[in-house]
């Protein structure tokens, strides 16, 4: 029987290492655990691998906490040392980002918790509510307590006097009875006997494996940012496969490779003579301007560095961005001038007499420095635009138009019904009907100016915050326009309002939001007919409602039983499949009116349009000659229109 050890934090790479060892093992396997947990997803991968393998006995030698406890219950048989500990709690992670990103992370954690619930329930036989309460409370178990809860199958005497609880130091919510155990277990190494030679040999082997994994990961981390440069990947692979090469050795070889064929950008002089004293001063560099192969890389890294310094985190930040965060904007400007061959008017004292105003003025007029500032403003703008909660993007269709001329959106009818063709009979011609709406693109915008003084003072908080705010404003404007269509009820191509009795998409007396009213709206949508009178069987996908109805809608959508019943009547499956879209703009019109919408891929509903190649907010800039500053213009070319009515239902209580 093979013994596998999980005797450390479960981090990136842990699952691959463990699964490789598990797959190499033949027959029955014993997995020994002494871990405070770690990565939820690495742990889930290990748990699933144990389940697939089968014939796995898990022995908790010291501690199985957090995700390590989930791995433990994955064994066919689970045993626990009589002085070991087991802890179960909710999954958690470190996260950053705006409110939308954090809500997304919270949704992921809820999904992970659901998966963990099933695993604990399957082992213990408890209900999901019982396990959920245990997880919420962060519950610690001794061996006897874990056996009583049916989380383990047996208790054994360990080969050493006291368990060593690896990873327990990171938990602060320890019950007093557990604290007493951990203190007595770790007071002095003299209280523990030496582990058996066999186990010690396996632990030494595990340490060697971990050290080799760490060495390889360190080398790959150094080389990956430069992988696109010819020869870098081959060099990396050769160093990774050579056990004698340390991470420090690999870094030196990487720098040597990157420096091949490069010329220095500065000629060094041993000293300079102070013209007033005639004395030699410290050495300084006289810049020899010329092309630099890493110029574009510097611009990209500097852009992300500025964003990060001001609280905006790019999704894929340049690997060198962190290294540039300590540079001032003037230092960045001077570096870019050097890289692109620009010049700065200097005094007799060289750089020591050079003024920041001279550097910025030269950078704005003779280098790619304006591109850097534009990149910062543009990324800040799009960060605001993409991260602003804009619920209309969930259910409306996007399109691109080439210009500002009258645009036509045509809803095409269903195909005509096929007709019986008798023997030797002729086929009859059919046709497709259409109805259309016309619209014009509209332009919205603002201009902001960044002064030379603001640049010199590194006042880039305003330079990132203002474009970010403009991006959010543009996104809000789109939502304003879309929901104004729903609440404004515009005239359609047949000269009737979007929601109209003749369109069969208006319900005026449905009562409060409920299973019954949802069913009524679904039936209305199902019975909609096309332009050739065919029943289209339209399926509802979105439930669009004001914030006032959000909690009630969640009870209806996410409940497994019908909340209107006083028994365990199962909820209708189709209701659970609806996607809730909430927007407070609808409350301004009515707190009780809600809408049901079909997928725009099935039938046309509401569409938003942008100019080709300019989706969303767009930035332009120009230098202001009068003030030595920059003007930044934010522009949004946008239009929203209702294309057809058959995919929308309005329900009024």
Short mmCIF file of C-alpha atoms in Angstrom, two decimals, residues 126-518:
data_model
loop_
_atom_site.label_atom_id
_atom_site.label_comp_id
_atom_site.label_asym_id
_atom_site.label_seq_id
_atom_site.Cartn_x
_atom_site.Cartn_y
_atom_site.Cartn_z
CA UNK A 126 -26.52 15.15 7.75
CA UNK A 127 -28.79 17.54 5.87
CA UNK A 128 -27.45 20.51 3.94
CA UNK A 129 -28.98 22.90 6.51
CA UNK A 130 -27.15 21.11 9.34
CA UNK A 131 -23.81 21.20 7.51
CA UNK A 132 -24.36 24.84 6.46
CA UNK A 133 -24.79 25.80 10.12
CA UNK A 134 -21.58 23.91 11.01
CA UNK A 135 -19.67 25.73 8.23
CA UNK A 136 -21.07 29.14 9.19
CA UNK A 137 -19.90 28.67 12.80
CA UNK A 138 -16.33 27.51 11.92
CA UNK A 139 -16.60 24.28 13.90
CA UNK A 140 -13.64 22.43 15.45
CA UNK A 141 -13.72 18.73 16.31
CA UNK A 142 -11.53 16.44 18.35
CA UNK A 143 -11.26 12.86 17.16
CA UNK A 144 -14.06 11.67 19.46
CA UNK A 145 -16.32 14.56 18.36
CA UNK A 146 -15.63 13.95 14.68
CA UNK A 147 -16.48 10.26 15.08
CA UNK A 148 -19.73 11.11 16.88
CA UNK A 149 -20.62 13.39 13.98
CA UNK A 150 -19.84 10.53 11.53
CA UNK A 151 -17.23 12.65 9.76
CA UNK A 152 -14.64 9.91 10.36
CA UNK A 153 -14.86 6.14 10.66
CA UNK A 154 -12.25 5.29 13.28
CA UNK A 155 -9.68 6.66 15.76
CA UNK A 156 -6.09 5.40 16.00
CA UNK A 157 -3.10 5.97 18.28
CA UNK A 158 -0.43 8.00 16.45
CA UNK A 159 3.22 6.87 16.25
CA UNK A 160 4.25 9.97 18.23
CA UNK A 161 3.15 11.36 21.57
CA UNK A 162 1.71 14.64 20.33
CA UNK A 163 0.30 15.82 17.03
CA UNK A 164 2.03 18.71 15.24
CA UNK A 165 -0.70 20.98 13.89
CA UNK A 166 0.83 22.32 10.67
CA UNK A 167 -0.96 25.50 9.55
CA UNK A 168 -3.03 26.10 12.69
CA UNK A 169 -1.29 29.42 13.41
CA UNK A 170 -3.37 31.23 10.77
CA UNK A 171 -6.70 30.54 12.53
CA UNK A 172 -7.81 33.03 15.19
CA UNK A 173 -11.26 31.63 16.05
CA UNK A 174 -9.97 28.65 18.07
CA UNK A 175 -12.17 27.44 20.94
CA UNK A 176 -10.39 27.42 24.31
CA UNK A 177 -10.47 23.62 24.52
CA UNK A 178 -8.65 23.48 21.16
CA UNK A 179 -6.15 26.16 22.20
CA UNK A 180 -5.24 24.12 25.26
CA UNK A 181 -4.66 21.05 23.10
CA UNK A 182 -2.47 22.89 20.60
CA UNK A 183 -0.40 24.56 23.30
CA UNK A 184 0.30 21.33 25.12
CA UNK A 185 1.03 19.58 21.84
CA UNK A 186 3.66 22.12 20.82
CA UNK A 187 5.21 23.29 24.10
CA UNK A 188 8.50 21.48 23.76
CA UNK A 189 10.09 19.11 21.30
CA UNK A 190 11.08 16.94 24.28
CA UNK A 191 7.45 15.94 24.74
CA UNK A 192 7.35 14.14 21.39
CA UNK A 193 9.06 10.96 20.41
CA UNK A 194 10.91 10.64 17.13
CA UNK A 195 8.81 9.53 14.16
CA UNK A 196 9.50 6.17 12.65
CA UNK A 197 12.36 5.97 10.11
CA UNK A 198 9.91 5.02 7.36
CA UNK A 199 7.70 8.06 7.91
CA UNK A 200 10.72 10.35 8.30
CA UNK A 201 12.12 9.08 5.00
CA UNK A 202 8.83 9.86 3.26
CA UNK A 203 8.74 13.33 4.84
CA UNK A 204 12.29 14.00 3.63
CA UNK A 205 11.28 12.85 0.17
CA UNK A 206 8.27 15.18 0.28
CA UNK A 207 10.50 18.12 1.26
CA UNK A 208 12.78 17.38 -1.68
CA UNK A 209 9.83 17.26 -4.07
CA UNK A 210 8.49 20.57 -2.73
CA UNK A 211 11.90 22.22 -3.08
CA UNK A 212 12.18 21.08 -6.70
CA UNK A 213 8.66 22.35 -7.51
CA UNK A 214 9.48 25.70 -5.91
CA UNK A 215 12.75 25.95 -7.91
CA UNK A 216 10.95 25.30 -11.20
CA UNK A 217 8.12 27.72 -10.39
CA UNK A 218 10.61 30.47 -9.51
CA UNK A 219 12.47 30.03 -12.81
CA UNK A 220 9.25 30.00 -14.85
CA UNK A 221 8.01 33.13 -13.06
CA UNK A 222 11.19 35.00 -14.04
CA UNK A 223 11.11 33.90 -17.68
CA UNK A 224 7.37 34.01 -18.52
CA UNK A 225 7.09 37.83 -19.01
CA UNK A 226 9.75 37.60 -21.75
CA UNK A 227 8.49 34.39 -23.40
CA UNK A 228 7.77 36.10 -26.75
CA UNK A 229 11.43 36.98 -27.26
CA UNK A 230 13.10 34.34 -29.51
CA UNK A 231 15.18 31.83 -27.60
CA UNK A 232 13.82 32.68 -24.14
CA UNK A 233 11.47 29.69 -23.87
CA UNK A 234 14.15 27.22 -24.99
CA UNK A 235 16.57 28.64 -22.44
CA UNK A 236 13.95 28.45 -19.71
CA UNK A 237 13.16 24.80 -20.45
CA UNK A 238 16.83 23.82 -20.37
CA UNK A 239 17.30 25.51 -16.98
CA UNK A 240 14.10 24.09 -15.51
CA UNK A 241 15.21 20.55 -16.40
CA UNK A 242 18.67 21.02 -14.89
CA UNK A 243 18.38 20.36 -11.13
CA UNK A 244 21.77 21.93 -10.47
CA UNK A 245 20.60 25.38 -11.65
CA UNK A 246 19.20 27.56 -8.85
CA UNK A 247 16.61 30.29 -9.37
CA UNK A 248 19.35 32.90 -8.86
CA UNK A 249 21.54 31.24 -11.52
CA UNK A 250 18.60 31.23 -13.93
CA UNK A 251 17.93 34.94 -13.33
CA UNK A 252 21.54 35.79 -14.21
CA UNK A 253 21.31 33.76 -17.43
CA UNK A 254 18.01 35.49 -18.31
CA UNK A 255 19.56 38.95 -17.93
CA UNK A 256 22.53 37.91 -20.04
CA UNK A 257 20.19 36.64 -22.76
CA UNK A 258 18.12 39.84 -22.74
CA UNK A 259 21.30 41.92 -23.01
CA UNK A 260 22.57 40.17 -26.14
CA UNK A 261 23.07 42.68 -28.95
CA UNK A 262 22.04 45.66 -26.81
CA UNK A 263 24.13 48.85 -26.64
CA UNK A 264 24.30 51.02 -23.49
CA UNK A 265 22.09 54.11 -23.60
CA UNK A 266 24.57 56.21 -21.62
CA UNK A 267 28.33 56.82 -21.78
CA UNK A 268 29.88 56.94 -18.30
CA UNK A 269 32.32 59.63 -17.20
CA UNK A 270 34.35 59.12 -13.98
CA UNK A 271 33.78 62.68 -12.75
CA UNK A 272 32.73 66.21 -13.69
CA UNK A 273 34.36 69.53 -12.73
CA UNK A 274 32.28 72.01 -10.78
CA UNK A 275 32.78 75.28 -12.77
CA UNK A 276 32.72 77.35 -9.57
CA UNK A 277 35.08 75.34 -7.33
CA UNK A 278 37.17 73.45 -9.89
CA UNK A 279 36.68 70.29 -7.82
CA UNK A 280 35.72 66.89 -9.17
CA UNK A 281 32.16 65.80 -8.26
CA UNK A 282 30.53 62.38 -8.10
CA UNK A 283 30.32 60.44 -11.35
CA UNK A 284 27.28 61.03 -13.56
CA UNK A 285 26.03 59.81 -16.89
CA UNK A 286 25.94 61.80 -20.08
CA UNK A 287 23.02 60.47 -22.05
CA UNK A 288 23.71 59.20 -25.58
CA UNK A 289 20.26 59.20 -27.13
CA UNK A 290 19.26 56.39 -29.46
CA UNK A 291 16.60 53.78 -30.22
CA UNK A 292 15.70 51.40 -27.39
CA UNK A 293 14.13 48.02 -28.14
CA UNK A 294 12.18 48.06 -24.86
CA UNK A 295 10.56 51.47 -25.40
CA UNK A 296 7.06 50.10 -26.07
CA UNK A 297 7.39 47.74 -23.12
CA UNK A 298 8.28 50.69 -20.90
CA UNK A 299 5.21 52.63 -22.04
CA UNK A 300 2.94 49.65 -21.33
CA UNK A 301 4.51 49.00 -17.91
CA UNK A 302 4.44 52.71 -16.96
CA UNK A 303 0.76 52.95 -17.95
CA UNK A 304 -0.19 50.05 -15.67
CA UNK A 305 2.08 51.36 -12.88
CA UNK A 306 0.26 54.69 -12.84
CA UNK A 307 -3.12 52.96 -12.82
CA UNK A 308 -2.11 50.68 -9.93
CA UNK A 309 -0.70 53.61 -7.93
CA UNK A 310 -4.08 55.29 -8.19
CA UNK A 311 -6.20 52.33 -7.21
CA UNK A 312 -7.15 50.96 -10.65
CA UNK A 313 -5.95 47.41 -11.22
CA UNK A 314 -5.62 46.34 -14.87
CA UNK A 315 -6.91 42.83 -15.55
CA UNK A 316 -3.59 41.83 -17.10
CA UNK A 317 -0.98 44.19 -15.71
CA UNK A 318 2.43 44.33 -17.39
CA UNK A 319 4.96 42.19 -15.47
CA UNK A 320 7.25 45.19 -14.95
CA UNK A 321 4.51 47.54 -13.72
CA UNK A 322 5.26 46.93 -10.06
CA UNK A 323 8.93 47.84 -10.60
CA UNK A 324 7.96 51.27 -11.97
CA UNK A 325 5.48 52.27 -9.25
CA UNK A 326 8.22 54.12 -7.37
CA UNK A 327 9.02 56.40 -10.32
CA UNK A 328 7.59 59.89 -10.41
CA UNK A 329 5.89 61.09 -13.58
CA UNK A 330 8.86 63.40 -14.25
CA UNK A 331 11.25 60.44 -14.04
CA UNK A 332 9.06 58.50 -16.45
CA UNK A 333 9.05 61.45 -18.85
CA UNK A 334 12.85 61.77 -18.67
CA UNK A 335 13.28 58.03 -19.30
CA UNK A 336 10.97 58.12 -22.32
CA UNK A 337 12.83 61.09 -23.75
CA UNK A 338 16.06 59.15 -23.42
CA UNK A 339 14.59 56.08 -25.09
CA UNK A 340 13.10 57.94 -28.05
CA UNK A 341 15.99 60.30 -28.82
CA UNK A 342 14.50 63.52 -27.45
CA UNK A 343 16.42 66.34 -25.79
CA UNK A 344 15.90 68.55 -22.74
CA UNK A 345 17.29 72.06 -22.51
CA UNK A 346 19.82 71.83 -19.68
CA UNK A 347 21.77 74.35 -17.63
CA UNK A 348 25.52 74.42 -17.08
CA UNK A 349 25.07 71.86 -14.31
CA UNK A 350 23.57 69.12 -16.49
CA UNK A 351 20.77 67.11 -14.85
CA UNK A 352 21.32 68.80 -11.51
CA UNK A 353 20.19 72.09 -13.00
CA UNK A 354 17.43 70.61 -15.12
CA UNK A 355 13.94 71.76 -14.17
CA UNK A 356 10.92 69.49 -14.06
CA UNK A 357 9.02 71.96 -16.21
CA UNK A 358 11.64 71.58 -18.95
CA UNK A 359 11.39 67.78 -18.84
CA UNK A 360 7.59 67.76 -19.06
CA UNK A 361 7.50 70.38 -21.81
CA UNK A 362 10.05 68.46 -23.89
CA UNK A 363 8.27 65.17 -23.25
CA UNK A 364 4.89 66.56 -24.31
CA UNK A 365 6.27 67.92 -27.59
CA UNK A 366 8.92 65.48 -28.75
CA UNK A 367 8.30 61.97 -27.43
CA UNK A 368 5.69 59.30 -26.80
CA UNK A 369 4.91 60.76 -23.39
CA UNK A 370 1.47 62.01 -24.57
CA UNK A 371 0.75 58.41 -25.60
CA UNK A 372 1.47 57.31 -22.03
CA UNK A 373 -0.95 59.87 -20.62
CA UNK A 374 -3.56 58.96 -23.22
CA UNK A 375 -3.17 55.27 -22.38
CA UNK A 376 -3.70 56.04 -18.70
CA UNK A 377 -6.78 58.16 -19.40
CA UNK A 378 -8.17 55.64 -21.89
CA UNK A 379 -7.73 52.65 -19.59
CA UNK A 380 -9.19 54.61 -16.68
CA UNK A 381 -12.16 55.53 -18.83
CA UNK A 382 -12.82 51.95 -19.96
CA UNK A 383 -12.32 50.63 -16.44
CA UNK A 384 -15.08 52.94 -15.28
CA UNK A 385 -17.26 52.11 -18.28
CA UNK A 386 -16.91 48.32 -17.92
CA UNK A 387 -17.21 48.22 -14.12
CA UNK A 388 -20.19 50.51 -13.69
CA UNK A 389 -23.24 48.36 -12.86
CA UNK A 390 -25.23 48.50 -16.10
CA UNK A 391 -27.97 45.90 -15.97
CA UNK A 392 -29.23 46.63 -19.49
CA UNK A 393 -26.13 44.93 -20.94
CA UNK A 394 -27.44 41.57 -19.68
CA UNK A 395 -30.55 41.45 -21.85
CA UNK A 396 -30.15 43.87 -24.78
CA UNK A 397 -28.55 43.11 -28.12
CA UNK A 398 -25.49 45.08 -29.29
CA UNK A 399 -24.84 46.12 -32.89
CA UNK A 400 -22.43 48.32 -34.85
CA UNK A 401 -23.36 50.91 -37.47
CA UNK A 402 -20.99 52.63 -39.96
CA UNK A 403 -22.12 56.28 -39.75
CA UNK A 404 -24.64 58.87 -38.53
CA UNK A 405 -27.11 58.42 -41.39
CA UNK A 406 -30.62 57.11 -40.80
CA UNK A 407 -30.30 53.49 -39.70
CA UNK A 408 -33.01 50.91 -40.23
CA UNK A 409 -33.62 47.95 -37.96
CA UNK A 410 -35.87 45.36 -39.58
CA UNK A 411 -37.63 42.53 -37.77
CA UNK A 412 -38.15 39.71 -40.26
CA UNK A 413 -41.19 37.48 -39.99
CA UNK A 414 -41.20 33.76 -39.49
CA UNK A 415 -40.95 31.61 -42.63
CA UNK A 416 -44.31 30.85 -44.28
CA UNK A 417 -46.03 27.57 -43.47
CA UNK A 418 -45.35 24.67 -45.79
CA UNK A 419 -48.33 23.53 -47.82
CA UNK A 420 -49.29 20.10 -49.08
CA UNK A 421 -48.19 19.45 -52.66
CA UNK A 422 -50.36 16.84 -54.33
CA UNK A 423 -49.09 14.47 -56.98
CA UNK A 424 -48.03 16.45 -60.07
CA UNK A 425 -49.10 19.58 -58.22
CA UNK A 426 -47.25 22.88 -58.27
CA UNK A 427 -45.33 24.40 -55.40
CA UNK A 428 -46.65 27.76 -54.29
CA UNK A 429 -44.44 30.75 -53.68
CA UNK A 430 -44.12 32.14 -50.17
CA UNK A 431 -42.66 35.37 -48.86
CA UNK A 432 -41.16 36.87 -45.71
CA UNK A 433 -42.79 39.93 -44.18
CA UNK A 434 -40.89 42.57 -42.26
CA UNK A 435 -41.41 45.55 -39.99
CA UNK A 436 -38.75 48.09 -39.16
CA UNK A 437 -37.76 50.99 -36.95
CA UNK A 438 -35.50 53.88 -37.96
CA UNK A 439 -33.02 55.68 -35.72
CA UNK A 440 -30.05 58.06 -35.77
CA UNK A 441 -26.85 57.72 -33.78
CA UNK A 442 -26.36 60.46 -31.18
CA UNK A 443 -23.12 61.81 -29.70
CA UNK A 444 -22.52 62.63 -26.03
CA UNK A 445 -19.28 63.97 -24.56
CA UNK A 446 -17.15 66.05 -22.21
CA UNK A 447 -13.67 67.65 -22.30
CA UNK A 448 -11.23 67.77 -19.40
CA UNK A 449 -7.83 69.48 -19.32
CA UNK A 450 -4.69 68.26 -17.56
CA UNK A 451 -2.35 71.14 -16.80
CA UNK A 452 1.44 70.95 -16.92
CA UNK A 453 1.49 71.74 -13.21
CA UNK A 454 -0.77 68.77 -12.46
CA UNK A 455 1.57 66.48 -14.39
CA UNK A 456 4.70 67.77 -12.63
CA UNK A 457 3.01 67.44 -9.24
CA UNK A 458 2.14 63.83 -10.00
CA UNK A 459 -1.50 64.85 -9.54
CA UNK A 460 -2.57 61.79 -11.49
CA UNK A 461 -5.27 60.82 -9.06
CA UNK A 462 -7.43 63.39 -10.83
CA UNK A 463 -6.14 62.16 -14.17
CA UNK A 464 -7.31 58.62 -13.44
CA UNK A 465 -10.35 59.42 -11.32
CA UNK A 466 -11.94 61.89 -13.74
CA UNK A 467 -11.73 59.64 -16.84
CA UNK A 468 -12.88 56.71 -14.71
CA UNK A 469 -15.85 58.77 -13.61
CA UNK A 470 -16.59 59.79 -17.20
CA UNK A 471 -16.56 56.13 -18.22
CA UNK A 472 -19.03 55.29 -15.47
CA UNK A 473 -21.16 58.25 -16.56
CA UNK A 474 -21.22 56.96 -20.15
CA UNK A 475 -22.34 53.52 -18.97
CA UNK A 476 -25.07 55.06 -16.81
CA UNK A 477 -26.24 57.13 -19.77
CA UNK A 478 -26.73 53.95 -21.81
CA UNK A 479 -28.82 52.42 -19.02
CA UNK A 480 -30.85 55.64 -18.72
CA UNK A 481 -31.70 55.49 -22.42
CA UNK A 482 -32.60 51.78 -22.44
CA UNK A 483 -34.88 51.89 -19.40
CA UNK A 484 -36.47 55.08 -20.69
CA UNK A 485 -37.66 52.95 -23.62
CA UNK A 486 -39.34 50.45 -21.28
CA UNK A 487 -40.99 53.10 -19.12
CA UNK A 488 -41.63 55.62 -21.91
CA UNK A 489 -43.52 53.12 -24.08
CA UNK A 490 -42.56 54.61 -27.51
CA UNK A 491 -44.55 54.23 -30.71
CA UNK A 492 -43.59 51.31 -32.93
CA UNK A 493 -43.67 50.84 -36.70
CA UNK A 494 -47.44 50.16 -36.63
CA UNK A 495 -48.04 53.53 -34.89
CA UNK A 496 -49.01 51.75 -31.65
CA UNK A 497 -47.15 51.87 -28.37
CA UNK A 498 -44.51 49.25 -27.55
CA UNK A 499 -46.74 47.77 -24.82
CA UNK A 500 -50.31 47.72 -26.12
CA UNK A 501 -53.36 45.49 -25.89
CA UNK A 502 -53.17 44.90 -29.65
CA UNK A 503 -49.58 43.70 -29.28
CA UNK A 504 -50.75 41.16 -26.68
CA UNK A 505 -47.81 42.05 -24.43
CA UNK A 506 -49.53 44.07 -21.70
CA UNK A 507 -51.01 42.65 -18.48
CA UNK A 508 -52.78 45.27 -16.38
CA UNK A 509 -54.27 43.33 -13.45
CA UNK A 510 -51.93 40.49 -12.55
CA UNK A 511 -51.68 41.28 -8.85
CA UNK A 512 -48.42 41.06 -6.92
CA UNK A 513 -45.35 39.29 -8.29
CA UNK A 514 -45.97 35.58 -7.72
CA UNK A 515 -45.76 32.14 -9.30
CA UNK A 516 -49.22 32.76 -10.76
CA UNK A 517 -48.36 36.13 -12.33
CA UNK A 518 -45.09 34.75 -13.70
#
